[in-house]
Coordinates of N, CA and C and ligand atoms in Angstrom, one line a residue:
M1 N 100.4 104.3 84.3 CA 101.8 104.9 84.8 C 102.1 104.1 85.9
S2 N 103.2 103.8 85.6 CA 103.8 102.7 86.5 C 104.0 103.6 88.2
Q3 N 103.2 102.5 88.8 CA 103.5 103.1 90.0 C 104.4 102.2 91.4
P4 N 105.0 102.7 92.4 CA 105.6 102.3 93.5 C 105.0 100.9 93.7
V5 N 105.8 100.0 94.0 CA 105.2 99.1 95.0 C 104.6 99.5 96.6
V6 N 103.6 99.1 96.9 CA 103.0 99.7 98.0 C 102.9 98.8 99.5
V7 N 103.7 99.1 100.5 CA 103.1 97.9 101.6 C 103.0 99.4 102.7
D8 N 102.2 98.1 104.0 CA 101.8 98.9 104.8 C 102.3 98.3 106.1
S9 N 103.0 97.0 105.9 CA 102.9 96.6 107.1 C 105.1 96.7 107.5
V10 N 105.6 96.7 108.5 CA 107.2 96.8 108.7 C 107.5 95.8 108.1
A11 N 106.9 94.8 108.4 CA 107.6 93.4 108.0 C 107.8 93.4 106.6
A12 N 106.9 93.9 105.6 CA 107.1 93.7 104.2 C 107.9 94.7 104.0
L13 N 107.5 96.0 104.7 CA 108.7 96.8 104.3 C 110.2 96.2 104.4
R14 N 110.4 96.1 105.4 CA 111.8 95.2 106.1 C 112.4 94.0 104.6
A15 N 111.5 93.1 104.6 CA 111.6 92.1 103.5 C 112.2 92.6 102.4
Q16 N 111.4 93.5 102.1 CA 111.6 94.2 100.5 C 113.5 94.6 100.7
I17 N 113.4 95.6 101.8 CA 114.9 96.0 101.9 C 115.7 95.1 101.7
R18 N 115.3 94.4 102.9 CA 116.1 93.1 103.3 C 116.6 92.5 101.5
D19 N 115.7 92.3 100.8 CA 116.1 91.7 99.2 C 117.1 92.6 98.7
W20 N 116.6 93.9 98.3 CA 117.2 94.7 97.6 C 118.9 95.1 98.2
R21 N 119.3 95.0 99.8 CA 120.3 94.8 100.4 C 121.1 93.4 99.6
R22 N 120.6 92.5 99.9 CA 121.4 91.2 99.6 C 121.6 91.4 97.7
D23 N 121.0 92.4 96.8 CA 121.4 92.2 95.7 C 122.7 93.6 95.6
G24 N 123.0 94.2 96.4 CA 123.8 95.1 97.0 C 123.5 96.6 96.3
L25 N 122.1 96.6 96.7 CA 121.5 97.9 96.1 C 121.6 99.0 97.7
R26 N 121.9 100.2 97.4 CA 121.7 101.1 98.4 C 119.8 101.9 98.3
V27 N 119.3 101.9 99.7 CA 118.2 102.4 99.7 C 118.1 103.9 100.4
A28 N 117.7 104.8 99.6 CA 117.1 105.9 100.4 C 116.1 106.5 100.6
M29 N 115.6 106.9 102.0 CA 114.4 106.9 102.0 C 113.6 108.9 102.3
V30 N 112.7 108.8 102.1 CA 111.9 110.3 102.1 C 110.7 110.2 103.0
P31 N 110.9 110.5 104.3 CA 109.8 110.5 104.8 C 109.4 111.6 104.5
T32 N 107.5 111.6 104.5 CA 106.8 112.8 104.3 C 105.4 112.5 105.2
M33 N 104.5 113.2 105.2 CA 102.9 112.9 105.7 C 102.1 112.9 104.1
G34 N 102.4 112.8 102.7 CA 101.6 112.5 101.4 C 101.4 113.7 101.3
A35 N 99.9 113.9 100.8 CA 99.8 115.4 100.0 C 100.9 116.0 99.2
L36 N 101.6 115.1 98.1 CA 102.9 115.2 97.8 C 102.8 116.4 96.8
H37 N 104.1 117.4 96.6 CA 104.3 118.4 95.7 C 105.2 118.3 95.3
D38 N 105.3 119.3 94.3 CA 106.9 119.1 93.5 C 108.3 119.4 94.5
G39 N 108.1 120.1 95.6 CA 109.1 119.4 96.7 C 109.6 118.6 97.0
H40 N 108.6 117.6 97.3 CA 109.0 116.3 97.8 C 109.3 115.3 96.7
I41 N 109.1 116.0 95.5 CA 109.4 115.1 94.2 C 110.8 115.7 94.2
S42 N 111.5 116.8 94.4 CA 112.6 117.0 94.2 C 113.5 116.3 95.3
L43 N 112.9 115.6 96.2 CA 113.6 114.8 97.1 C 114.1 113.5 96.6
V44 N 112.8 113.0 96.4 CA 113.0 111.6 95.5 C 113.8 111.7 94.5
R45 N 114.0 112.8 94.0 CA 115.0 113.0 92.6 C 116.5 112.7 93.3
I46 N 116.7 113.7 94.5 CA 118.1 113.7 95.2 C 118.0 112.1 95.9
A47 N 116.7 111.4 96.2 CA 117.3 110.2 96.6 C 118.1 108.9 95.7
L48 N 117.4 109.6 94.7 CA 117.8 108.6 93.6 C 119.2 108.7 93.2
Q49 N 119.3 109.7 93.2 CA 121.3 110.3 93.0 C 121.8 109.8 93.9
K50 N 121.7 109.4 95.4 CA 122.5 109.0 96.7 C 122.1 107.2 96.5
A51 N 121.0 106.5 95.9 CA 121.0 105.6 96.4 C 120.4 104.7 95.0
E52 N 120.5 103.4 94.9 CA 119.6 102.8 93.5 C 118.3 102.7 93.7
R53 N 118.1 102.4 95.4 CA 116.4 102.5 95.5 C 116.0 103.6 96.4
C54 N 114.5 103.8 96.2 CA 114.5 105.0 96.7 C 112.5 104.6 97.7
V55 N 112.7 104.8 99.3 CA 111.5 104.4 99.5 C 110.9 105.7 100.3
V56 N 109.5 106.0 99.9 CA 108.7 107.2 100.4 C 108.1 106.4 101.3
S57 N 108.3 107.3 102.5 CA 107.1 106.7 103.8 C 105.6 108.1 103.5
I58 N 104.5 107.3 103.9 CA 103.5 108.5 103.6 C 102.7 108.3 105.1
F59 N 102.8 108.6 105.8 CA 102.1 108.8 106.9 C 101.6 109.9 107.8
V60 N 100.4 110.1 108.0 CA 100.2 111.0 108.9 C 100.1 111.2 110.4
N61 N 101.5 111.5 110.8 CA 101.4 111.1 112.1 C 101.0 112.0 113.3
P62 N 100.1 111.3 113.9 CA 99.2 111.8 115.1 C 99.7 112.3 116.4
T63 N 100.9 111.7 116.1 CA 101.7 112.3 117.6 C 102.2 114.0 117.7
Q64 N 102.2 114.2 116.2 CA 103.3 115.8 115.7 C 101.7 116.5 115.9
F65 N 100.4 116.4 116.3 CA 99.5 117.1 116.3 C 99.0 117.4 117.8
A66 N 98.5 118.9 118.1 CA 98.4 118.7 119.2 C 96.9 118.6 119.1
P67 N 96.1 118.5 120.1 CA 94.5 118.1 120.4 C 93.6 119.2 119.7
S68 N 94.4 120.6 119.8 CA 93.7 121.5 119.0 C 93.9 121.6 117.7
E69 N 95.0 120.8 117.0 CA 94.8 120.8 115.6 C 94.4 120.0 115.1
D70 N 93.7 120.0 113.7 CA 92.8 119.0 113.1 C 93.4 117.8 112.3
L71 N 94.2 117.1 113.1 CA 94.6 115.7 112.2 C 93.8 115.3 111.2
D72 N 92.4 115.4 111.5 CA 91.8 114.7 110.3 C 91.3 115.5 109.2
K73 N 91.7 117.1 109.4 CA 91.6 117.7 108.2 C 92.8 117.8 107.5
Y74 N 93.7 117.1 107.5 CA 95.2 116.9 106.8 C 94.6 116.2 105.7
P75 N 95.3 116.9 104.5 CA 94.8 116.5 103.2 C 95.8 114.9 102.9
R76 N 94.8 113.9 102.8 CA 94.8 112.8 102.1 C 94.4 112.6 100.5
Q77 N 95.8 112.1 100.2 CA 95.4 111.9 98.8 C 96.2 110.7 98.1
L78 N 96.1 109.5 98.7 CA 97.2 108.8 98.5 C 97.4 108.2 96.9
A79 N 96.1 108.4 96.0 CA 96.3 107.9 94.5 C 97.4 108.5 94.2
R80 N 96.6 110.0 94.3 CA 97.3 110.5 93.4 C 99.0 110.7 94.0
D81 N 99.1 110.8 94.9 CA 100.7 110.6 95.5 C 101.2 109.4 94.9
L82 N 100.6 108.5 95.2 CA 101.3 107.1 94.1 C 101.4 107.7 92.7
D83 N 100.7 108.1 92.1 CA 101.1 108.3 90.5 C 102.1 109.3 90.2
Q84 N 102.2 110.4 91.6 CA 103.4 111.1 91.1 C 104.9 110.4 91.8
L85 N 104.4 109.7 92.4 CA 105.7 108.7 92.7 C 106.2 107.8 91.7
G86 N 105.4 107.2 90.9 CA 105.4 106.3 89.9 C 105.9 107.2 88.8
A87 N 105.8 108.6 88.5 CA 106.5 109.0 87.7 C 107.7 109.9 87.7
A88 N 108.2 109.6 89.2 CA 109.6 110.1 89.7 C 110.3 108.9 90.4
K89 N 109.7 107.7 89.8 CA 110.5 106.2 89.6 C 110.7 105.8 91.4
A90 N 110.2 106.7 92.1 CA 110.3 106.3 93.5 C 110.0 104.5 93.6
D91 N 110.9 103.9 94.5 CA 110.6 102.2 93.9 C 109.5 101.8 95.2
L92 N 109.4 102.5 96.5 CA 108.2 101.5 97.1 C 108.0 102.7 98.1
A93 N 106.2 102.6 98.5 CA 105.7 103.6 99.2 C 105.4 103.0 100.5
F94 N 105.5 103.1 101.7 CA 105.6 102.8 102.7 C 104.3 103.6 103.3
T95 N 103.2 103.2 103.6 CA 101.9 103.4 103.6 C 101.0 102.9 104.8
P96 N 101.9 103.0 106.4 CA 101.5 102.4 107.7 C 100.1 103.0 108.2
T97 N 99.5 102.2 108.8 CA 98.5 102.5 109.5 C 99.0 103.0 111.1
V98 N 98.0 103.8 111.7 CA 98.5 104.5 112.8 C 98.8 103.1 113.8
G99 N 97.9 101.9 113.9 CA 97.7 100.8 114.3 C 99.4 100.2 114.3
E100 N 100.1 100.3 113.0 CA 101.2 99.9 113.0 C 102.3 100.2 113.3
M101 N 102.0 101.7 113.3 CA 102.9 102.6 113.9 C 103.2 102.7 115.6
Y102 N 101.9 102.5 115.7 CA 102.3 103.1 117.2 C 100.9 101.8 117.7
P103 N 101.6 100.6 118.1 CA 100.7 99.8 118.9 C 100.0 99.6 119.9
A104 N 99.2 99.5 120.2 CA 98.6 99.5 122.0 C 99.7 99.2 122.4
G105 N 99.8 100.1 123.5 CA 100.9 99.8 124.5 C 102.2 100.6 124.3
F106 N 102.4 101.1 123.0 CA 103.2 101.9 122.8 C 103.3 103.0 124.0
A107 N 104.8 103.0 124.1 CA 104.7 103.8 125.5 C 106.1 105.1 125.2
T108 N 106.8 104.7 124.2 CA 108.3 105.4 124.1 C 108.2 106.8 123.2
K109 N 108.5 107.2 123.6 CA 109.2 108.7 123.1 C 110.5 109.0 123.0
I110 N 110.5 109.8 122.2 CA 112.1 110.6 121.7 C 111.7 112.1 122.2
S111 N 112.7 112.3 123.1 CA 112.3 114.0 123.7 C 113.8 114.9 123.3
V112 N 113.7 115.7 122.2 CA 115.0 116.3 121.6 C 115.4 117.9 122.8
G113 N 116.3 117.8 122.9 CA 116.4 118.8 124.2 C 117.1 120.0 123.1
G114 N 118.1 121.2 124.0 CA 118.5 122.1 123.1 C 117.5 122.9 122.1
P115 N 117.9 122.3 120.9 CA 117.3 123.5 119.7 C 115.6 123.2 119.6
S116 N 115.3 122.5 120.1 CA 113.3 122.0 120.1 C 112.9 122.9 121.5
A117 N 113.8 123.5 122.4 CA 112.9 124.2 123.7 C 112.7 125.5 123.2
G118 N 112.0 126.2 123.6 CA 111.3 127.9 123.4 C 110.6 127.6 122.0
L119 N 110.5 128.7 121.5 CA 109.7 129.4 120.6 C 108.8 128.7 120.4
E120 N 109.1 127.9 118.9 CA 107.4 127.2 118.5 C 106.8 125.9 119.5
S121 N 107.6 125.7 120.2 CA 107.5 124.1 121.2 C 106.6 125.1 122.6
D122 N 106.7 126.4 122.7 CA 105.7 126.9 123.4 C 104.5 127.1 123.1
F123 N 104.2 127.1 121.7 CA 102.5 127.2 121.6 C 102.3 125.6 120.9
R124 N 103.3 124.8 120.7 CA 102.9 123.3 120.2 C 103.9 122.4 121.0
P125 N 103.8 122.1 122.0 CA 104.5 121.6 123.1 C 104.8 120.2 122.5
T126 N 104.1 119.5 121.9 CA 104.1 117.9 121.3 C 105.1 117.7 120.3
F127 N 104.7 118.9 119.2 CA 105.3 118.8 117.9 C 106.8 118.3 117.7
F128 N 107.8 118.9 118.8 CA 109.0 118.0 118.2 C 109.1 116.7 118.6
D129 N 108.2 116.8 119.5 CA 109.1 115.3 120.4 C 108.0 114.1 119.4
G130 N 107.0 114.8 118.6 CA 106.4 113.7 117.8 C 106.9 113.5 116.5
V131 N 107.4 114.2 115.9 CA 108.2 114.5 114.6 C 109.6 113.4 114.9
A132 N 110.3 113.6 116.3 CA 111.6 113.1 116.4 C 111.1 111.4 117.0
T133 N 110.0 111.2 117.4 CA 109.5 109.9 117.6 C 109.4 109.2 116.3
V134 N 108.5 109.8 115.4 CA 108.1 108.8 114.2 C 109.1 108.9 113.6
V135 N 110.1 109.9 113.3 CA 111.4 109.9 112.1 C 112.1 108.8 112.7
A136 N 112.5 108.7 113.9 CA 113.5 108.0 114.6 C 112.7 106.2 114.2
K137 N 111.5 106.3 114.4 CA 110.8 104.8 114.3 C 111.0 104.5 113.0
L138 N 110.6 105.5 111.8 CA 110.6 105.2 110.2 C 112.2 104.8 110.0
L139 N 113.1 105.5 110.7 CA 114.2 105.5 110.2 C 115.1 103.7 110.7
L140 N 114.8 103.5 112.1 CA 115.0 102.1 112.3 C 113.8 100.8 111.6
Q141 N 112.7 101.2 111.2 CA 112.2 100.3 110.5 C 112.6 100.0 109.3
A142 N 113.2 101.1 108.8 CA 113.7 100.7 107.2 C 115.3 100.8 107.1
T143 N 115.9 100.9 108.3 CA 117.5 101.4 108.2 C 118.0 101.5 106.7
P144 N 117.5 102.4 106.1 CA 118.1 103.4 104.7 C 119.5 103.6 105.0
D145 N 120.5 103.7 104.0 CA 121.7 104.4 103.9 C 121.5 105.2 103.9
C146 N 120.7 106.2 103.5 CA 120.4 107.5 104.1 C 119.0 108.1 103.7
A147 N 118.5 109.2 104.3 CA 117.3 110.1 104.0 C 117.6 111.3 103.7
V148 N 116.2 111.7 103.0 CA 116.3 113.1 102.4 C 115.0 114.0 103.3
F149 N 115.7 115.2 103.6 CA 114.2 115.6 104.3 C 114.4 116.9 103.5
G150 N 113.1 117.5 103.3 CA 112.6 119.0 103.0 C 113.5 119.7 104.0
E151 N 113.8 121.1 103.3 CA 113.9 121.9 104.3 C 113.1 122.8 105.0
K152 N 113.2 122.9 106.3 CA 112.4 123.1 107.0 C 112.2 124.2 107.9
D153 N 111.4 124.5 108.4 CA 111.3 125.7 109.4 C 112.5 126.0 110.3
Y154 N 113.4 127.1 110.7 CA 114.0 127.4 111.2 C 114.7 126.3 112.7
Q155 N 113.3 126.4 113.5 CA 113.6 125.4 114.3 C 113.4 124.0 114.1
Q156 N 112.7 123.7 113.0 CA 112.9 122.0 112.9 C 114.1 121.9 112.2
Ligands
PAF201 O1 108.0 117.6 107.6 C1 107.4 116.5 107.7 O2 106.4 116.3 106.6 C2 107.2 115.3 108.6 O3 107.0 116.7 110.4 C3 107.7 114.5 108.7 C4 109.2 114.6 108.6 C5 107.4 113.5 107.8 C6 107.3 113.4 110.3 O4 105.9 113.0 109.8

């Protein structure tokens, strides 16, 4: 079964996207934390209707987990994810390490006011900052023409 190209550095991600752009191709991005299921694959299909190339990021983002939440227990199944992405004809999987996303000395975060105040934030005070920060980073790294997200819970 064919698999997407896999890159784990921002430099390699940017190089591939630059090549596609040079060829006049549009790029759609689907941010995920892996453990892909049919819902994610439906996002890849939508992405490929909107652009000629689809990048899927697979990154279990530590900053959206509270210390009390078990980051280590989050399912990781990269080989299976890549098989599914290959079958769905995604072009590239971006699988950065934590060090690539949050290098030593990383000190910037995005804090979204308004809708992220209260409700779930009362119980998970770092969650929305973590999601907003990593999504902003992914979008700046890939600079896609569009991004496709699943339907989230009400507040997200
Ligand atoms: O919903 C998710 O899977 C994650 O919160 C996201 C948007 C990929 C950011 O880590």
